[in-house]
Amino acid sequence: MNRILLLPGDGIGPEVTREARRVLEAAAGRFDLKLEFEEGLIGGAAIDAEGTPLSDAVVETARQCRAVLMGAVGGPKWDALGVDVRPEKGLLRIRKELGLFANLRPARMVPALVGASSLKPEVVAGLDLLVVRELTGGIYFGEPRGRSEVAGRRSACNTMVYDEDEIVRISKVAFESARKRRGEVTHVHKANVLDVSQLWVEVVEEVAKEYSDVTLSHQLVDSMAMLLLRDPQRFDVIVTGNLFGDILSDEAAELTGSLGMLPSASLGEGGVGLYEPVHGSAPDIAGEDKANPLAAILSVAMLFEHSLDAVAAAAAVQDAVAAALAEGHRTGDLVGDTGVTPVGCREMGDIVLAKLSES
Ligand code: IPM
Ligand code: MN
């Protein structure tokens, strides 16, 4: 029995998670995988109900599960709260508690969506890259951090810190991933300024010696932000720290047409994987049945692959999404100036389910 913990969260989280769950159940049924669901609170929903963005009880349940499927956290209602009690803290805590140091964010151009990107078709056609983002270290978690008063002035600090073991393990994930793809790793850093980045360059080079079949290059993060717009097709696997990975993965997502398309998997040494769309809680459209559920549904495909070892089920889900798009169905975020009438979140879920049963 495979226990799955659902953490719908805030904003559009619940609606996209609902569609993702339906697809998860349908595909599991087809491939004879037994699932059992738990549901818990995270983010603002948990703050409102339990006074904390993630309770110990939910962490405990997550540890007992094979995988966690998350929606999104955050919203204007909780924006005034300090960083330690905000909805986002719940997400950061579950990543840390489960030791999910490797965040995989694949950005692939679905052929049917080439026109939805804000970039020229010839720039983005065929785009297929994987951001491997370090997820439990760096400036997100470094100490010291916090606010203080220095000489009567408000002051605040965060610390970007990595040790070599953290860099080794994420580098290995990147090189292993590249072996299954086009065999190229681009390490993104700011080594012309940051000591931390110099250590990354050094350690990634050392790890590369064990992967002579993979080509390694290094790219400064500022120039990488530019190259992703100019020539994104040339990248295969991108490995980088927590903060740079956060920023570049949103950029990569937009290249593929919409942030609403990008799934992610967070993996670690423990047995539990966490799957979530890269997009946020989109409070402006929450509850209106306008959200794009495809990033959440594609996260289900990643769950099949990485947590249930069910590659065929993963492929079936991906194919169903591609078929729905090929037939011209679009949620509002993908419509652009095509004049297509958008479908809602639920309807897109229905369409993907129909494609899944036809395949
Ligand atoms: C992401 C999000 C999170 C992050 C936030 C919600 C804490 O932006 O998963 O990319 O910064 O990691
Ligand atoms: Mn982000």
Tab-separated table of C-alpha atoms and ligand atoms in Angstrom:
chain	number	residue	atom	x	y	z
A	1	MET	CA	0.000	0.000	0.000
A	2	ASN	CA	1.335	3.422	-0.949
A	3	ARG	CA	0.331	6.196	1.402
A	4	ILE	CA	0.113	9.643	-0.152
A	5	LEU	CA	-0.203	12.802	1.913
A	6	LEU	CA	-2.141	15.613	0.259
A	7	LEU	CA	-1.294	19.135	1.388
A	8	PRO	CA	-3.495	21.411	-0.738
A	9	GLY	CA	-2.473	24.627	1.079
A	10	ASP	CA	-3.728	28.055	0.026
A	11	GLY	CA	-5.087	30.031	-2.911
A	12	ILE	CA	-5.381	27.857	-6.017
A	13	GLY	CA	-3.577	25.028	-4.177
A	14	PRO	CA	-6.779	23.138	-3.261
A	15	GLU	CA	-8.299	23.310	-6.760
A	16	VAL	CA	-5.189	22.186	-8.636
A	17	THR	CA	-4.495	19.466	-6.047
A	18	ARG	CA	-8.040	18.163	-6.469
A	19	GLU	CA	-7.483	17.660	-10.205
A	20	ALA	CA	-4.039	16.182	-9.615
A	21	ARG	CA	-5.490	13.688	-7.162
A	22	ARG	CA	-8.139	12.571	-9.635
A	23	VAL	CA	-5.446	11.934	-12.247
A	24	LEU	CA	-3.277	10.180	-9.669
A	25	GLU	CA	-6.110	7.843	-8.712
A	26	ALA	CA	-7.115	7.119	-12.289
A	27	ALA	CA	-3.585	6.337	-13.456
A	28	ALA	CA	-2.868	4.269	-10.347
A	29	GLY	CA	-5.991	2.241	-11.064
A	30	ARG	CA	-4.874	1.560	-14.610
A	31	PHE	CA	-1.445	0.418	-13.575
A	32	ASP	CA	-2.631	-1.600	-10.580
A	33	LEU	CA	-1.015	0.532	-7.927
A	34	LYS	CA	-2.783	0.684	-4.575
A	35	LEU	CA	-2.946	4.115	-2.990
A	36	GLU	CA	-4.162	5.362	0.359
A	37	PHE	CA	-4.681	9.071	0.962
A	38	GLU	CA	-4.106	11.251	4.001
A	39	GLU	CA	-4.841	14.952	4.009
A	40	GLY	CA	-3.253	17.695	6.066
A	41	LEU	CA	-2.923	21.442	6.450
A	42	ILE	CA	0.006	23.599	5.452
A	43	GLY	CA	0.611	27.316	5.009
A	44	GLY	CA	-2.037	29.939	5.694
A	45	ALA	CA	-4.741	27.285	6.038
A	46	ALA	CA	-2.731	25.738	8.879
A	47	ILE	CA	-2.044	29.122	10.481
A	48	ASP	CA	-5.768	29.869	10.543
A	49	ALA	CA	-6.767	26.466	11.927
A	50	GLU	CA	-3.820	25.551	14.153
A	51	GLY	CA	-1.816	28.721	14.695
A	52	THR	CA	1.271	27.346	12.939
A	53	PRO	CA	2.131	26.973	9.222
A	54	LEU	CA	2.979	23.273	9.701
A	55	SER	CA	2.157	21.193	12.747
A	56	ASP	CA	4.385	18.459	14.176
A	57	ALA	CA	1.541	16.019	13.547
A	58	VAL	CA	1.605	16.707	9.804
A	59	VAL	CA	5.389	16.292	9.732
A	60	GLU	CA	4.960	12.925	11.472
A	61	THR	CA	2.302	11.806	8.993
A	62	ALA	CA	4.539	12.878	6.106
A	63	ARG	CA	7.345	10.691	7.442
A	64	GLN	CA	5.011	7.674	7.345
A	65	CYS	CA	4.036	8.301	3.728
A	66	ARG	CA	5.580	7.321	0.427
A	67	ALA	CA	5.010	10.741	-1.078
A	68	VAL	CA	3.572	14.164	-0.385
A	69	LEU	CA	1.546	16.001	-3.024
A	70	MET	CA	1.401	19.695	-2.290
A	71	GLY	CA	-0.545	22.582	-3.804
A	72	ALA	CA	0.737	26.048	-2.921
A	73	VAL	CA	1.143	28.271	0.109
A	74	GLY	CA	0.744	31.961	0.871
A	75	GLY	CA	-1.548	34.878	0.154
A	76	PRO	CA	-2.208	38.522	1.002
A	77	LYS	CA	-4.075	37.568	4.163
A	78	TRP	CA	-0.814	36.476	5.783
A	79	ASP	CA	1.582	38.914	4.079
A	80	ALA	CA	2.101	41.105	7.112
A	81	LEU	CA	3.407	38.211	9.246
A	82	GLY	CA	7.109	37.861	10.063
A	83	VAL	CA	9.141	35.321	8.070
A	84	ASP	CA	9.111	32.788	10.906
A	85	VAL	CA	5.345	32.508	11.095
A	86	ARG	CA	4.350	33.029	7.468
A	87	PRO	CA	2.745	30.315	5.304
A	88	GLU	CA	6.022	29.858	3.375
A	89	LYS	CA	7.692	28.720	6.589
A	90	GLY	CA	5.531	25.588	6.504
A	91	LEU	CA	6.918	24.639	3.114
A	92	LEU	CA	10.501	25.393	4.122
A	93	ARG	CA	10.042	23.329	7.271
A	94	ILE	CA	8.659	20.253	5.553
A	95	ARG	CA	11.510	20.345	3.001
A	96	LYS	CA	14.026	20.543	5.833
A	97	GLU	CA	12.368	17.968	8.106
A	98	LEU	CA	12.172	15.410	5.303
A	99	GLY	CA	15.742	16.144	4.172
A	100	LEU	CA	14.604	17.007	0.636
A	101	PHE	CA	17.824	18.557	-0.591
A	102	ALA	CA	17.333	17.962	-4.306
A	103	ASN	CA	14.653	19.883	-6.154
A	104	LEU	CA	14.136	18.792	-9.757
A	105	ARG	CA	12.334	21.274	-11.983
A	106	PRO	CA	12.077	20.118	-15.577
A	107	ALA	CA	11.117	22.772	-18.135
A	108	ARG	CA	10.078	21.231	-21.403
A	109	MET	CA	8.419	22.892	-24.353
A	110	VAL	CA	5.223	21.093	-25.234
A	111	PRO	CA	5.082	21.541	-29.042
A	112	ALA	CA	1.460	22.706	-28.905
A	113	LEU	CA	2.462	25.608	-26.642
A	114	VAL	CA	5.300	27.108	-28.670
A	115	GLY	CA	3.049	30.081	-29.454
A	116	ALA	CA	2.165	30.667	-25.781
A	117	SER	CA	5.695	31.655	-24.789
A	118	SER	CA	6.539	35.325	-24.647
A	119	LEU	CA	9.665	34.489	-26.651
A	120	LYS	CA	9.936	33.827	-30.374
A	121	PRO	CA	9.014	30.284	-31.399
A	122	GLU	CA	12.459	29.643	-32.914
A	123	VAL	CA	14.084	30.517	-29.585
A	124	VAL	CA	11.976	28.203	-27.425
A	125	ALA	CA	11.014	25.326	-29.737
A	126	GLY	CA	12.548	22.096	-28.520
A	127	LEU	CA	13.531	23.577	-25.180
A	128	ASP	CA	14.160	20.773	-22.696
A	129	LEU	CA	16.105	21.516	-19.553
A	130	LEU	CA	16.200	20.427	-15.948
A	131	VAL	CA	16.946	22.766	-13.074
A	132	VAL	CA	18.513	20.870	-10.163
A	133	ARG	CA	18.123	23.264	-7.258
A	134	GLU	CA	19.684	22.705	-3.845
A	135	LEU	CA	16.739	22.976	-1.467
A	136	THR	CA	17.681	22.661	2.201
A	137	GLY	CA	20.693	24.952	2.500
A	138	GLY	CA	22.147	28.254	1.409
A	139	ILE	CA	20.709	31.623	2.258
A	140	TYR	CA	17.253	30.171	2.928
A	141	PHE	CA	18.476	28.481	6.095
A	142	GLY	CA	21.900	29.965	6.944
A	143	GLU	CA	22.721	31.378	10.375
A	144	PRO	CA	23.037	34.018	11.629
A	145	ARG	CA	19.888	35.572	10.335
A	146	GLY	CA	17.247	37.972	11.508
A	147	ARG	CA	16.596	41.541	12.435
A	148	SER	CA	18.416	43.733	14.860
A	149	GLU	CA	19.136	47.308	15.628
A	150	VAL	CA	22.617	48.552	14.902
A	151	ALA	CA	23.563	52.044	16.098
A	152	GLY	CA	19.917	53.001	16.290
A	153	ARG	CA	19.183	51.796	12.758
A	154	ARG	CA	17.027	48.869	11.724
A	155	SER	CA	19.221	46.189	10.254
A	156	ALA	CA	18.679	42.666	8.941
A	157	CYS	CA	20.883	39.847	7.759
A	158	ASN	CA	20.844	36.414	6.150
A	159	THR	CA	23.772	34.115	5.605
A	160	MET	CA	24.623	32.199	2.474
A	161	VAL	CA	26.513	29.146	3.655
A	162	TYR	CA	27.238	25.723	2.153
A	163	ASP	CA	29.593	22.987	3.233
A	164	GLU	CA	31.249	20.655	0.770
A	165	ASP	CA	29.039	17.662	1.575
A	166	GLU	CA	25.927	19.605	0.630
A	167	ILE	CA	27.523	20.566	-2.682
A	168	VAL	CA	28.758	17.039	-3.398
A	169	ARG	CA	25.368	15.400	-2.958
A	170	ILE	CA	23.438	17.888	-5.106
A	171	SER	CA	26.159	17.746	-7.775
A	172	LYS	CA	25.825	13.985	-7.913
A	173	VAL	CA	22.078	14.310	-8.482
A	174	ALA	CA	22.817	16.684	-11.366
A	175	PHE	CA	25.437	14.437	-12.979
A	176	GLU	CA	23.274	11.337	-12.580
A	177	SER	CA	20.347	13.200	-14.153
A	178	ALA	CA	22.537	14.369	-17.038
A	179	ARG	CA	23.551	10.768	-17.738
A	180	LYS	CA	19.913	9.963	-18.427
A	181	ARG	CA	19.564	13.045	-20.639
A	182	ARG	CA	21.980	14.785	-23.007
A	183	GLY	CA	25.024	14.492	-20.761
A	184	GLU	CA	25.623	18.173	-20.048
A	185	VAL	CA	25.707	19.985	-16.722
A	186	THR	CA	25.857	23.771	-16.353
A	187	HIS	CA	26.761	24.934	-12.877
A	188	VAL	CA	25.399	28.407	-12.087
A	189	HIS	CA	27.182	30.581	-9.546
A	190	LYS	CA	28.467	34.049	-8.666
A	191	ALA	CA	32.094	33.121	-8.067
A	192	ASN	CA	33.388	36.521	-9.190
A	193	VAL	CA	31.969	37.903	-5.944
A	194	LEU	CA	30.945	35.155	-3.507
A	195	ASP	CA	33.236	32.850	-1.527
A	196	VAL	CA	30.382	30.358	-1.353
A	197	SER	CA	30.287	30.191	-5.145
A	198	GLN	CA	34.044	29.660	-5.348
A	199	LEU	CA	33.635	26.629	-3.119
A	200	TRP	CA	30.820	25.382	-5.368
A	201	VAL	CA	33.016	25.682	-8.480
A	202	GLU	CA	35.817	23.783	-6.732
A	203	VAL	CA	33.625	20.974	-5.396
A	204	VAL	CA	31.518	20.554	-8.544
A	205	GLU	CA	34.792	20.189	-10.502
A	206	GLU	CA	35.924	17.455	-8.113
A	207	VAL	CA	32.657	15.546	-8.410
A	208	ALA	CA	32.834	15.884	-12.214
A	209	LYS	CA	35.944	13.683	-12.227
A	210	GLU	CA	33.717	10.717	-11.382
A	211	TYR	CA	31.536	11.515	-14.393
A	212	SER	CA	33.907	11.758	-17.317
A	213	ASP	CA	31.012	10.943	-19.668
A	214	VAL	CA	29.252	14.181	-18.664
A	215	THR	CA	30.360	17.620	-19.876
A	216	LEU	CA	30.543	20.307	-17.210
A	217	SER	CA	30.523	24.050	-17.730
A	218	HIS	CA	30.133	26.993	-15.346
A	219	GLN	CA	28.032	30.070	-15.879
A	220	LEU	CA	27.685	33.245	-13.833
A	221	VAL	CA	24.128	33.662	-12.623
A	222	ASP	CA	23.620	37.109	-14.148
A	223	SER	CA	24.761	35.981	-17.556
A	224	MET	CA	22.719	32.792	-17.142
A	225	ALA	CA	19.569	34.866	-16.644
A	226	MET	CA	20.342	36.500	-19.969
A	227	LEU	CA	21.317	33.290	-21.824
A	228	LEU	CA	18.075	31.610	-20.781
A	229	LEU	CA	16.269	34.288	-22.741
A	230	ARG	CA	18.632	34.309	-25.690
A	231	ASP	CA	19.461	30.678	-26.241
A	232	PRO	CA	17.628	28.365	-23.817
A	233	GLN	CA	17.868	25.309	-26.088
A	234	ARG	CA	21.555	24.923	-25.410
A	235	PHE	CA	21.025	23.926	-21.762
A	236	ASP	CA	20.470	20.410	-20.467
A	237	VAL	CA	20.935	20.129	-16.680
A	238	ILE	CA	21.432	23.275	-14.615
A	239	VAL	CA	22.729	22.802	-11.078
A	240	THR	CA	22.763	25.615	-8.563
A	241	GLY	CA	22.097	26.706	-4.996
A	242	ASN	CA	18.783	27.390	-3.350
A	243	LEU	CA	18.312	31.088	-4.141
A	244	PHE	CA	19.634	31.120	-7.705
A	245	GLY	CA	17.595	27.981	-8.419
A	246	ASP	CA	14.426	29.603	-7.131
A	247	ILE	CA	14.872	32.568	-9.434
A	248	LEU	CA	16.053	30.754	-12.560
A	249	SER	CA	13.354	28.094	-12.375
A	250	ASP	CA	10.617	30.732	-12.590
A	251	GLU	CA	12.393	32.144	-15.624
A	252	ALA	CA	12.696	28.696	-17.191
A	253	ALA	CA	9.017	28.077	-16.543
A	254	GLU	CA	7.970	31.211	-18.359
A	255	LEU	CA	9.979	30.126	-21.404
A	256	THR	CA	7.702	27.116	-21.737
A	257	GLY	CA	4.638	29.334	-22.025
A	258	SER	CA	3.422	29.626	-18.466
A	259	LEU	CA	4.441	29.154	-14.881
A	260	GLY	CA	1.269	27.076	-14.759
A	261	MET	CA	3.039	24.249	-16.613
A	262	LEU	CA	6.061	23.506	-14.448
A	263	PRO	CA	6.082	20.553	-12.031
A	264	SER	CA	8.680	19.726	-9.424
A	265	ALA	CA	9.981	16.863	-7.332
A	266	SER	CA	11.894	17.286	-4.102
A	267	LEU	CA	13.938	14.270	-3.136
A	268	GLY	CA	16.356	13.362	-0.397
A	269	GLU	CA	18.092	10.512	1.294
A	270	GLY	CA	14.979	9.429	3.172
A	271	GLY	CA	12.227	7.559	1.411
A	272	VAL	CA	9.681	10.349	1.125
A	273	GLY	CA	9.408	12.561	-1.965
A	274	LEU	CA	7.473	15.815	-2.173
A	275	TYR	CA	5.780	16.898	-5.387
A	276	GLU	CA	4.437	20.337	-6.092
A	277	PRO	CA	3.806	22.726	-8.950
A	278	VAL	CA	6.441	25.473	-9.188
A	279	HIS	CA	3.762	28.170	-9.371
A	280	GLY	CA	2.461	29.885	-6.275
A	281	SER	CA	-0.990	30.289	-4.749
A	282	ALA	CA	-2.245	32.910	-7.280
A	283	PRO	CA	-4.679	34.517	-4.808
A	284	ASP	CA	-6.087	36.769	-7.549
A	285	ILE	CA	-7.816	33.828	-9.222
A	286	ALA	CA	-8.236	31.476	-6.247
A	287	GLY	CA	-11.578	29.725	-6.008
A	288	GLU	CA	-12.680	30.917	-9.444
A	289	ASP	CA	-11.981	27.682	-11.312
A	290	LYS	CA	-9.507	29.514	-13.560
A	291	ALA	CA	-6.244	27.928	-12.440
A	292	ASN	CA	-4.129	25.726	-14.670
A	293	PRO	CA	-3.942	22.284	-13.009
A	294	LEU	CA	-1.309	20.947	-15.435
A	295	ALA	CA	1.752	21.726	-13.293
A	296	ALA	CA	0.120	19.824	-10.430
A	297	ILE	CA	-0.863	16.990	-12.774
A	298	LEU	CA	2.650	16.825	-14.213
A	299	SER	CA	3.915	16.703	-10.615
A	300	VAL	CA	1.842	13.530	-10.297
A	301	ALA	CA	3.808	12.109	-13.234
A	302	MET	CA	7.012	12.870	-11.333
A	303	LEU	CA	5.551	11.195	-8.244
A	304	PHE	CA	4.886	8.037	-10.236
A	305	GLU	CA	8.413	8.038	-11.586
A	306	HIS	CA	10.413	8.907	-8.499
A	307	SER	CA	8.357	7.593	-5.565
A	308	LEU	CA	6.383	4.695	-7.004
A	309	ASP	CA	8.892	3.506	-9.579
A	310	ALA	CA	6.036	3.480	-12.093
A	311	VAL	CA	7.581	4.876	-15.262
A	312	ALA	CA	4.720	3.677	-17.462
A	313	ALA	CA	2.141	5.486	-15.339
A	314	ALA	CA	4.301	8.621	-15.426
A	315	ALA	CA	4.467	8.463	-19.213
A	316	ALA	CA	0.718	7.900	-19.469
A	317	VAL	CA	0.036	11.057	-17.444
A	318	GLN	CA	2.488	13.104	-19.504
A	319	ASP	CA	0.991	11.814	-22.731
A	320	ALA	CA	-2.521	12.634	-21.559
A	321	VAL	CA	-1.458	16.224	-20.815
A	322	ALA	CA	0.244	16.544	-24.201
A	323	ALA	CA	-2.847	15.128	-25.938
A	324	ALA	CA	-5.156	17.589	-24.162
A	325	LEU	CA	-2.965	20.485	-25.279
A	326	ALA	CA	-2.530	19.140	-28.797
A	327	GLU	CA	-6.295	19.140	-29.136
A	328	GLY	CA	-6.254	22.872	-28.402
A	329	HIS	CA	-7.581	23.014	-24.843
A	330	ARG	CA	-6.148	25.915	-22.862
A	331	THR	CA	-6.606	27.363	-19.416
A	332	GLY	CA	-6.633	31.169	-19.196
A	333	ASP	CA	-2.889	31.481	-18.586
A	334	LEU	CA	-2.152	29.732	-21.898
A	335	VAL	CA	-4.573	31.530	-24.147
A	336	GLY	CA	-2.497	34.628	-24.971
A	337	ASP	CA	-3.825	36.297	-28.101
A	338	THR	CA	-4.985	33.076	-29.750
A	339	GLY	CA	-8.663	33.920	-29.309
A	340	VAL	CA	-9.283	30.445	-27.864
A	341	THR	CA	-11.996	30.283	-25.192
A	342	PRO	CA	-10.280	29.065	-22.045
A	343	VAL	CA	-11.414	26.019	-20.067
A	344	GLY	CA	-11.564	26.045	-16.276
A	345	CYS	CA	-9.442	24.100	-13.830
A	346	ARG	CA	-12.005	21.333	-13.349
A	347	GLU	CA	-12.673	21.009	-17.076
A	348	MET	CA	-8.970	20.736	-17.858
A	349	GLY	CA	-8.827	17.953	-15.250
A	350	ASP	CA	-11.757	16.224	-16.971
A	351	ILE	CA	-10.051	16.492	-20.359
A	352	VAL	CA	-6.782	15.012	-19.087
A	353	LEU	CA	-8.730	12.178	-17.425
A	354	ALA	CA	-10.521	11.485	-20.704
A	355	LYS	CA	-7.213	11.369	-22.596
A	356	LEU	CA	-5.808	9.050	-19.962
A	357	SER	CA	-8.653	6.598	-20.352
A	358	GLU	CA	-8.393	6.695	-24.147
A	359	SER	CA	-4.683	5.887	-24.187
B	1	IPM	C1	9.276	27.839	-4.691
B	1	IPM	C2	8.656	28.942	-3.870
B	1	IPM	C3	9.148	28.818	-2.430
B	1	IPM	C4	10.646	28.987	-2.436
B	1	IPM	C5	8.470	29.771	-1.441
B	1	IPM	C6	6.971	29.676	-1.486
B	1	IPM	C7	8.981	29.550	-0.043
B	1	IPM	O1	8.943	30.178	-4.429
B	1	IPM	O2	9.072	26.669	-4.351
B	1	IPM	O3	9.954	28.140	-5.670
B	1	IPM	O4	11.145	30.124	-2.430
B	1	IPM	O5	11.346	27.972	-2.448
B	2	MN	MN	9.956	30.086	-6.336
